[in-house]
mmCIF file of N, CA, C and O in Angstrom:
data_model
loop_
_atom_site.group_PDB
_atom_site.id
_atom_site.type_symbol
_atom_site.label_atom_id
_atom_site.label_comp_id
_atom_site.label_asym_id
_atom_site.label_seq_id
_atom_site.Cartn_x
_atom_site.Cartn_y
_atom_site.Cartn_z
ATOM 1 N N MET F 1 58.135 -67.395 43.499
ATOM 2 C CA MET F 1 58.335 -66.516 42.741
ATOM 3 C C MET F 1 58.938 -66.953 42.436
ATOM 4 O O MET F 1 59.549 -67.833 42.325
ATOM 5 N N CYS F 2 58.059 -67.819 40.785
ATOM 6 C CA CYS F 2 58.898 -68.531 39.551
ATOM 7 C C CYS F 2 60.358 -68.793 39.649
ATOM 8 O O CYS F 2 60.309 -67.699 38.983
ATOM 9 N N ARG F 3 61.508 -69.488 39.491
ATOM 10 C CA ARG F 3 62.864 -69.171 39.088
ATOM 11 C C ARG F 3 63.209 -69.814 37.377
ATOM 12 O O ARG F 3 63.954 -69.530 37.360
ATOM 13 N N SER F 4 61.623 -70.840 37.117
ATOM 14 C CA SER F 4 62.228 -71.113 36.382
ATOM 15 C C SER F 4 61.997 -70.774 34.746
ATOM 16 O O SER F 4 61.552 -70.614 34.570
ATOM 17 N N ILE F 5 62.235 -68.854 34.744
ATOM 18 C CA ILE F 5 61.697 -68.811 33.806
ATOM 19 C C ILE F 5 62.121 -68.581 32.889
ATOM 20 O O ILE F 5 62.852 -68.590 32.469
ATOM 21 N N LYS F 6 62.093 -68.977 30.826
ATOM 22 C CA LYS F 6 62.572 -69.842 30.271
ATOM 23 C C LYS F 6 61.493 -67.891 28.915
ATOM 24 O O LYS F 6 60.725 -67.592 29.280
ATOM 25 N N THR F 7 62.809 -67.879 27.919
ATOM 26 C CA THR F 7 62.443 -66.720 26.546
ATOM 27 C C THR F 7 61.360 -67.361 25.912
ATOM 28 O O THR F 7 61.639 -68.728 25.253
ATOM 29 N N LEU F 8 60.202 -67.012 25.647
ATOM 30 C CA LEU F 8 59.007 -67.689 24.630
ATOM 31 C C LEU F 8 59.478 -67.315 23.411
ATOM 32 O O LEU F 8 58.759 -67.972 22.797
ATOM 33 N N ARG F 9 60.169 -66.182 22.826
ATOM 34 C CA ARG F 9 61.063 -66.054 21.781
ATOM 35 C C ARG F 9 62.112 -65.812 21.927
ATOM 36 O O ARG F 9 62.333 -65.829 22.419
ATOM 37 N N GLU F 10 63.180 -65.545 20.232
ATOM 38 C CA GLU F 10 64.423 -64.898 20.049
ATOM 39 C C GLU F 10 63.560 -63.585 20.216
ATOM 40 O O GLU F 10 62.922 -63.136 19.866
ATOM 41 N N PRO F 11 64.182 -62.992 20.692
ATOM 42 C CA PRO F 11 65.136 -61.588 20.370
ATOM 43 C C PRO F 11 64.450 -60.404 19.362
ATOM 44 O O PRO F 11 64.173 -59.271 19.497
ATOM 45 N N PHE F 12 64.658 -60.841 18.040
ATOM 46 C CA PHE F 12 63.846 -60.522 16.829
ATOM 47 C C PHE F 12 63.582 -61.253 16.045
ATOM 48 O O PHE F 12 64.421 -62.781 16.482
ATOM 49 N N THR F 13 61.720 -61.711 15.959
ATOM 50 C CA THR F 13 61.103 -62.911 14.690
ATOM 51 C C THR F 13 59.624 -61.616 15.177
ATOM 52 O O THR F 13 59.776 -60.664 14.848
ATOM 53 N N PRO F 14 60.689 -61.736 12.973
ATOM 54 C CA PRO F 14 60.066 -60.502 12.158
ATOM 55 C C PRO F 14 57.969 -60.889 11.796
ATOM 56 O O PRO F 14 57.334 -59.649 12.585
ATOM 57 N N GLN F 15 58.799 -61.497 13.027
ATOM 58 C CA GLN F 15 56.214 -62.346 12.082
ATOM 59 C C GLN F 15 56.359 -62.919 13.590
ATOM 60 O O GLN F 15 56.119 -64.281 14.314
ATOM 61 N N VAL F 16 55.485 -62.335 14.140
ATOM 62 C CA VAL F 16 54.289 -62.712 15.741
ATOM 63 C C VAL F 16 52.787 -62.829 15.629
ATOM 64 O O VAL F 16 52.854 -61.681 15.581
ATOM 65 N N THR F 17 52.554 -64.806 15.581
ATOM 66 C CA THR F 17 51.442 -64.108 15.015
ATOM 67 C C THR F 17 50.070 -63.810 16.682
ATOM 68 O O THR F 17 50.763 -63.681 17.210
ATOM 69 N N ASP F 18 49.381 -63.443 16.229
ATOM 70 C CA ASP F 18 47.683 -63.382 16.975
ATOM 71 C C ASP F 18 47.806 -64.592 18.541
ATOM 72 O O ASP F 18 47.690 -64.041 20.113
ATOM 73 N N THR F 19 48.278 -65.607 17.827
ATOM 74 C CA THR F 19 48.027 -67.033 18.389
ATOM 75 C C THR F 19 49.337 -66.505 19.297
ATOM 76 O O THR F 19 48.885 -67.288 20.077
ATOM 77 N N ASP F 20 50.446 -66.672 18.987
ATOM 78 C CA ASP F 20 51.567 -66.752 20.172
ATOM 79 C C ASP F 20 51.208 -65.486 20.778
ATOM 80 O O ASP F 20 51.866 -66.342 21.596
ATOM 81 N N ILE F 21 50.579 -64.064 20.174
ATOM 82 C CA ILE F 21 50.587 -63.454 22.469
ATOM 83 C C ILE F 21 49.282 -64.135 22.663
ATOM 84 O O ILE F 21 49.687 -63.277 23.824
ATOM 85 N N GLU F 22 48.019 -63.898 22.101
ATOM 86 C CA GLU F 22 47.534 -64.916 22.862
ATOM 87 C C GLU F 22 47.805 -66.866 24.125
ATOM 88 O O GLU F 22 46.999 -66.402 24.668
ATOM 89 N N ALA F 23 48.354 -67.596 23.349
ATOM 90 C CA ALA F 23 49.355 -68.099 23.797
ATOM 91 C C ALA F 23 50.361 -67.696 25.284
ATOM 92 O O ALA F 23 49.761 -68.142 26.659
ATOM 93 N N ALA F 24 50.687 -66.452 25.473
ATOM 94 C CA ALA F 24 51.613 -65.846 25.571
ATOM 95 C C ALA F 24 50.463 -65.388 27.037
ATOM 96 O O ALA F 24 51.493 -65.063 28.021
ATOM 97 N N ALA F 25 49.516 -64.724 26.816
ATOM 98 C CA ALA F 25 49.326 -64.377 27.436
ATOM 99 C C ALA F 25 47.910 -64.496 28.413
ATOM 100 O O ALA F 25 47.931 -64.867 29.584
ATOM 101 N N LEU F 26 47.771 -65.596 27.788
ATOM 102 C CA LEU F 26 47.245 -66.964 28.943
ATOM 103 C C LEU F 26 48.513 -68.091 29.919
ATOM 104 O O LEU F 26 47.801 -68.494 30.825
ATOM 105 N N GLN F 27 49.104 -68.198 28.954
ATOM 106 C CA GLN F 27 49.845 -68.891 30.551
ATOM 107 C C GLN F 27 50.120 -66.938 30.871
ATOM 108 O O GLN F 27 50.497 -68.563 32.360
ATOM 109 N N TYR F 28 50.243 -66.406 30.550
ATOM 110 C CA TYR F 28 50.418 -65.651 32.071
ATOM 111 C C TYR F 28 49.701 -65.783 33.357
ATOM 112 O O TYR F 28 49.791 -65.338 34.643
ATOM 113 N N VAL F 29 48.411 -65.346 32.830
ATOM 114 C CA VAL F 29 47.325 -64.628 33.496
ATOM 115 C C VAL F 29 47.316 -66.483 34.243
ATOM 116 O O VAL F 29 46.832 -66.562 35.506
ATOM 117 N N ARG F 30 47.049 -67.691 33.932
ATOM 118 C CA ARG F 30 47.657 -69.117 34.548
ATOM 119 C C ARG F 30 48.565 -69.065 35.818
ATOM 120 O O ARG F 30 48.701 -69.458 36.915
ATOM 121 N N LYS F 31 49.507 -68.594 35.281
ATOM 122 C CA LYS F 31 50.971 -69.011 36.363
ATOM 123 C C LYS F 31 50.792 -67.747 37.491
ATOM 124 O O LYS F 31 51.305 -67.862 38.300
ATOM 125 N N ILE F 32 49.958 -66.328 37.051
ATOM 126 C CA ILE F 32 49.776 -65.612 37.713
ATOM 127 C C ILE F 32 48.151 -65.903 38.728
ATOM 128 O O ILE F 32 48.768 -65.073 39.777
ATOM 129 N N SER F 33 47.428 -65.791 37.984
ATOM 130 C CA SER F 33 46.430 -66.418 39.403
ATOM 131 C C SER F 33 46.939 -68.165 39.342
ATOM 132 O O SER F 33 45.553 -67.701 40.878
ATOM 133 N N GLY F 34 47.384 -69.013 38.694
ATOM 134 C CA GLY F 34 47.626 -70.168 39.970
ATOM 135 C C GLY F 34 46.074 -70.616 39.523
ATOM 136 O O GLY F 34 46.302 -71.998 40.142
ATOM 137 N N PHE F 35 45.293 -70.380 38.473
ATOM 138 C CA PHE F 35 44.451 -72.067 38.448
ATOM 139 C C PHE F 35 44.945 -71.567 35.875
ATOM 140 O O PHE F 35 44.552 -70.571 35.739
ATOM 141 N N ARG F 36 44.149 -73.318 35.774
ATOM 142 C CA ARG F 36 44.598 -73.336 34.555
ATOM 143 C C ARG F 36 43.883 -72.736 34.265
ATOM 144 O O ARG F 36 43.441 -72.482 32.615
ATOM 145 N N ALA F 37 42.029 -73.017 34.322
ATOM 146 C CA ALA F 37 40.917 -72.841 34.451
ATOM 147 C C ALA F 37 39.352 -72.425 35.093
ATOM 148 O O ALA F 37 39.788 -73.005 36.329
ATOM 149 N N PRO F 38 40.035 -71.025 34.687
ATOM 150 C CA PRO F 38 38.320 -70.106 36.276
ATOM 151 C C PRO F 38 37.252 -71.124 36.407
ATOM 152 O O PRO F 38 36.948 -71.647 35.717
ATOM 153 N N ALA F 39 36.183 -70.297 38.137
ATOM 154 C CA ALA F 39 35.182 -70.805 37.887
ATOM 155 C C ALA F 39 34.733 -70.067 36.673
ATOM 156 O O ALA F 39 34.848 -69.081 36.271
ATOM 157 N N ALA F 40 33.877 -70.319 36.895
ATOM 158 C CA ALA F 40 32.216 -70.176 36.578
ATOM 159 C C ALA F 40 32.707 -68.190 36.494
ATOM 160 O O ALA F 40 31.675 -67.605 36.221
ATOM 161 N N HIS F 41 32.502 -67.803 37.692
ATOM 162 C CA HIS F 41 32.454 -66.835 38.796
ATOM 163 C C HIS F 41 33.550 -65.816 38.438
ATOM 164 O O HIS F 41 33.513 -64.545 38.673
ATOM 165 N N ASN F 42 34.815 -66.668 37.895
ATOM 166 C CA ASN F 42 35.665 -65.759 37.886
ATOM 167 C C ASN F 42 36.455 -65.697 36.865
ATOM 168 O O ASN F 42 36.975 -64.880 35.781
ATOM 169 N N ALA F 43 35.579 -66.533 35.577
ATOM 170 C CA ALA F 43 35.554 -66.404 33.953
ATOM 171 C C ALA F 43 35.972 -65.437 33.349
ATOM 172 O O ALA F 43 36.841 -65.275 32.406
ATOM 173 N N ALA F 44 35.300 -63.670 33.401
ATOM 174 C CA ALA F 44 34.808 -62.665 32.651
ATOM 175 C C ALA F 44 36.016 -61.899 33.956
ATOM 176 O O ALA F 44 37.431 -61.485 32.647
ATOM 177 N N ALA F 45 36.741 -61.968 34.938
ATOM 178 C CA ALA F 45 37.825 -61.204 35.344
ATOM 179 C C ALA F 45 39.173 -61.982 34.625
ATOM 180 O O ALA F 45 40.395 -61.355 33.561
ATOM 181 N N PHE F 46 39.281 -63.299 34.822
ATOM 182 C CA PHE F 46 40.280 -64.062 33.747
ATOM 183 C C PHE F 46 40.501 -63.863 32.104
ATOM 184 O O PHE F 46 41.626 -63.470 31.514
ATOM 185 N N ASP F 47 39.163 -63.561 31.364
ATOM 186 C CA ASP F 47 38.961 -62.837 30.496
ATOM 187 C C ASP F 47 39.693 -61.803 29.762
ATOM 188 O O ASP F 47 40.660 -61.490 29.597
ATOM 189 N N ALA F 48 38.683 -60.692 30.385
ATOM 190 C CA ALA F 48 40.071 -59.563 30.909
ATOM 191 C C ALA F 48 41.491 -59.213 30.826
ATOM 192 O O ALA F 48 41.615 -58.928 30.818
ATOM 193 N N ALA F 49 41.495 -60.186 31.743
ATOM 194 C CA ALA F 49 42.803 -60.076 32.243
ATOM 195 C C ALA F 49 43.948 -60.660 30.677
ATOM 196 O O ALA F 49 44.636 -60.116 30.254
ATOM 197 N N VAL F 50 43.835 -62.179 30.510
ATOM 198 C CA VAL F 50 44.452 -62.022 29.329
ATOM 199 C C VAL F 50 44.361 -61.531 28.151
ATOM 200 O O VAL F 50 45.115 -60.814 27.536
ATOM 201 N N ALA F 51 42.961 -60.474 28.056
ATOM 202 C CA ALA F 51 42.687 -59.586 27.320
ATOM 203 C C ALA F 51 43.816 -58.732 26.974
ATOM 204 O O ALA F 51 44.319 -57.538 26.284
ATOM 205 N N ALA F 52 43.908 -58.259 27.865
ATOM 206 C CA ALA F 52 45.134 -57.054 29.104
ATOM 207 C C ALA F 52 46.421 -57.243 28.149
ATOM 208 O O ALA F 52 47.237 -56.399 27.976
ATOM 209 N N VAL F 53 46.518 -58.282 28.672
ATOM 210 C CA VAL F 53 48.061 -58.854 28.623
ATOM 211 C C VAL F 53 49.210 -58.946 26.968
ATOM 212 O O VAL F 53 49.555 -58.361 26.365
ATOM 213 N N ALA F 54 47.284 -59.838 27.147
ATOM 214 C CA ALA F 54 47.795 -59.839 25.147
ATOM 215 C C ALA F 54 47.813 -58.118 24.415
ATOM 216 O O ALA F 54 48.802 -58.017 23.789
ATOM 217 N N GLU F 55 47.052 -56.722 25.446
ATOM 218 C CA GLU F 55 46.988 -56.267 24.522
ATOM 219 C C GLU F 55 48.325 -55.421 25.012
ATOM 220 O O GLU F 55 49.227 -54.211 24.056
ATOM 221 N N ALA F 56 49.108 -54.857 26.294
ATOM 222 C CA ALA F 56 49.652 -55.015 26.486
ATOM 223 C C ALA F 56 50.706 -55.622 25.612
ATOM 224 O O ALA F 56 52.186 -54.669 25.292
ATOM 225 N N THR F 57 51.077 -56.701 25.258
ATOM 226 C CA THR F 57 52.002 -57.209 24.932
ATOM 227 C C THR F 57 52.254 -56.680 23.578
ATOM 228 O O THR F 57 53.458 -56.571 22.725
ATOM 229 N N ARG F 58 51.669 -56.772 22.962
ATOM 230 C CA ARG F 58 51.012 -55.796 21.168
ATOM 231 C C ARG F 58 51.875 -55.112 21.010
ATOM 232 O O ARG F 58 53.133 -54.558 21.138
ATOM 233 N N THR F 59 51.430 -53.840 22.241
ATOM 234 C CA THR F 59 52.903 -52.953 22.755
ATOM 235 C C THR F 59 53.277 -52.806 22.617
ATOM 236 O O THR F 59 54.087 -51.885 21.795
ATOM 237 N N LEU F 60 54.441 -53.352 23.415
ATOM 238 C CA LEU F 60 55.308 -53.760 23.252
ATOM 239 C C LEU F 60 56.180 -54.413 22.192
ATOM 240 O O LEU F 60 57.466 -53.990 22.056
ATOM 241 N N LEU F 61 55.437 -56.095 22.098
ATOM 242 C CA LEU F 61 56.861 -55.458 20.698
ATOM 243 C C LEU F 61 55.829 -54.838 19.311
ATOM 244 O O LEU F 61 57.917 -53.819 19.013
ATOM 245 N N ASP F 62 55.861 -53.480 19.488
ATOM 246 C CA ASP F 62 55.292 -52.305 18.704
ATOM 247 C C ASP F 62 56.533 -51.126 18.700
ATOM 248 O O ASP F 62 56.803 -51.339 17.730
ATOM 249 N N GLN F 63 57.051 -51.544 19.739
ATOM 250 C CA GLN F 63 57.732 -49.891 20.402
ATOM 251 C C GLN F 63 58.683 -50.660 20.578
ATOM 252 O O GLN F 63 59.538 -49.360 20.476
ATOM 253 N N LEU F 64 59.511 -51.271 20.839
ATOM 254 C CA LEU F 64 60.630 -51.884 20.655
ATOM 255 C C LEU F 64 60.968 -52.664 19.471
ATOM 256 O O LEU F 64 60.993 -52.590 17.980
ATOM 257 N N VAL F 65 62.864 -51.569 19.770
ATOM 258 C CA VAL F 65 63.654 -51.349 18.679
ATOM 259 C C VAL F 65 64.791 -51.901 18.819
ATOM 260 O O VAL F 65 65.063 -52.828 19.871
ATOM 261 N N VAL F 66 64.784 -53.039 18.071
ATOM 262 C CA VAL F 66 66.020 -54.480 18.364
ATOM 263 C C VAL F 66 67.121 -53.707 17.182
ATOM 264 O O VAL F 66 66.602 -53.868 15.244
ATOM 265 N N ARG F 67 68.148 -53.640 17.414
ATOM 266 C CA ARG F 67 69.302 -52.808 16.486
ATOM 267 C C ARG F 67 70.058 -53.846 15.914
ATOM 268 O O ARG F 67 70.120 -55.175 16.360
ATOM 269 N N GLY F 68 70.006 -54.233 14.706
ATOM 270 C CA GLY F 68 70.707 -54.679 13.506
ATOM 271 C C GLY F 68 70.092 -55.996 12.981
ATOM 272 O O GLY F 68 70.168 -57.176 13.142
ATOM 273 N N ALA F 69 68.720 -55.841 13.628
ATOM 274 C CA ALA F 69 67.312 -56.747 13.040
ATOM 275 C C ALA F 69 67.123 -57.102 12.016
ATOM 276 O O ALA F 69 67.524 -55.796 10.945
ATOM 277 N N GLY F 70 67.371 -57.878 11.018
ATOM 278 C CA GLY F 70 67.335 -58.745 9.996
ATOM 279 C C GLY F 70 68.718 -57.931 8.583
ATOM 280 O O GLY F 70 68.491 -58.229 7.543
ATOM 281 N N ARG F 71 70.119 -57.970 9.879
ATOM 282 C CA ARG F 71 70.975 -58.852 9.514
ATOM 283 C C ARG F 71 71.238 -60.022 8.027
ATOM 284 O O ARG F 71 71.181 -61.059 9.377
#
């Protein structure tokens, strides 16, 4: 288990770009899989995992309620 998990963003950021989300998803999949880049025979699974994590991240950010945001 990685013990050096760092916060990738502030608790509230008004604008999170698709690029930010894709980069975080790619970082997560790389860390979990242990591969920086997949072999050709694993590329489809790797890319599908990045897309799934990115979508889950978008859903999470859309549903979070941050109290006091925008003060």
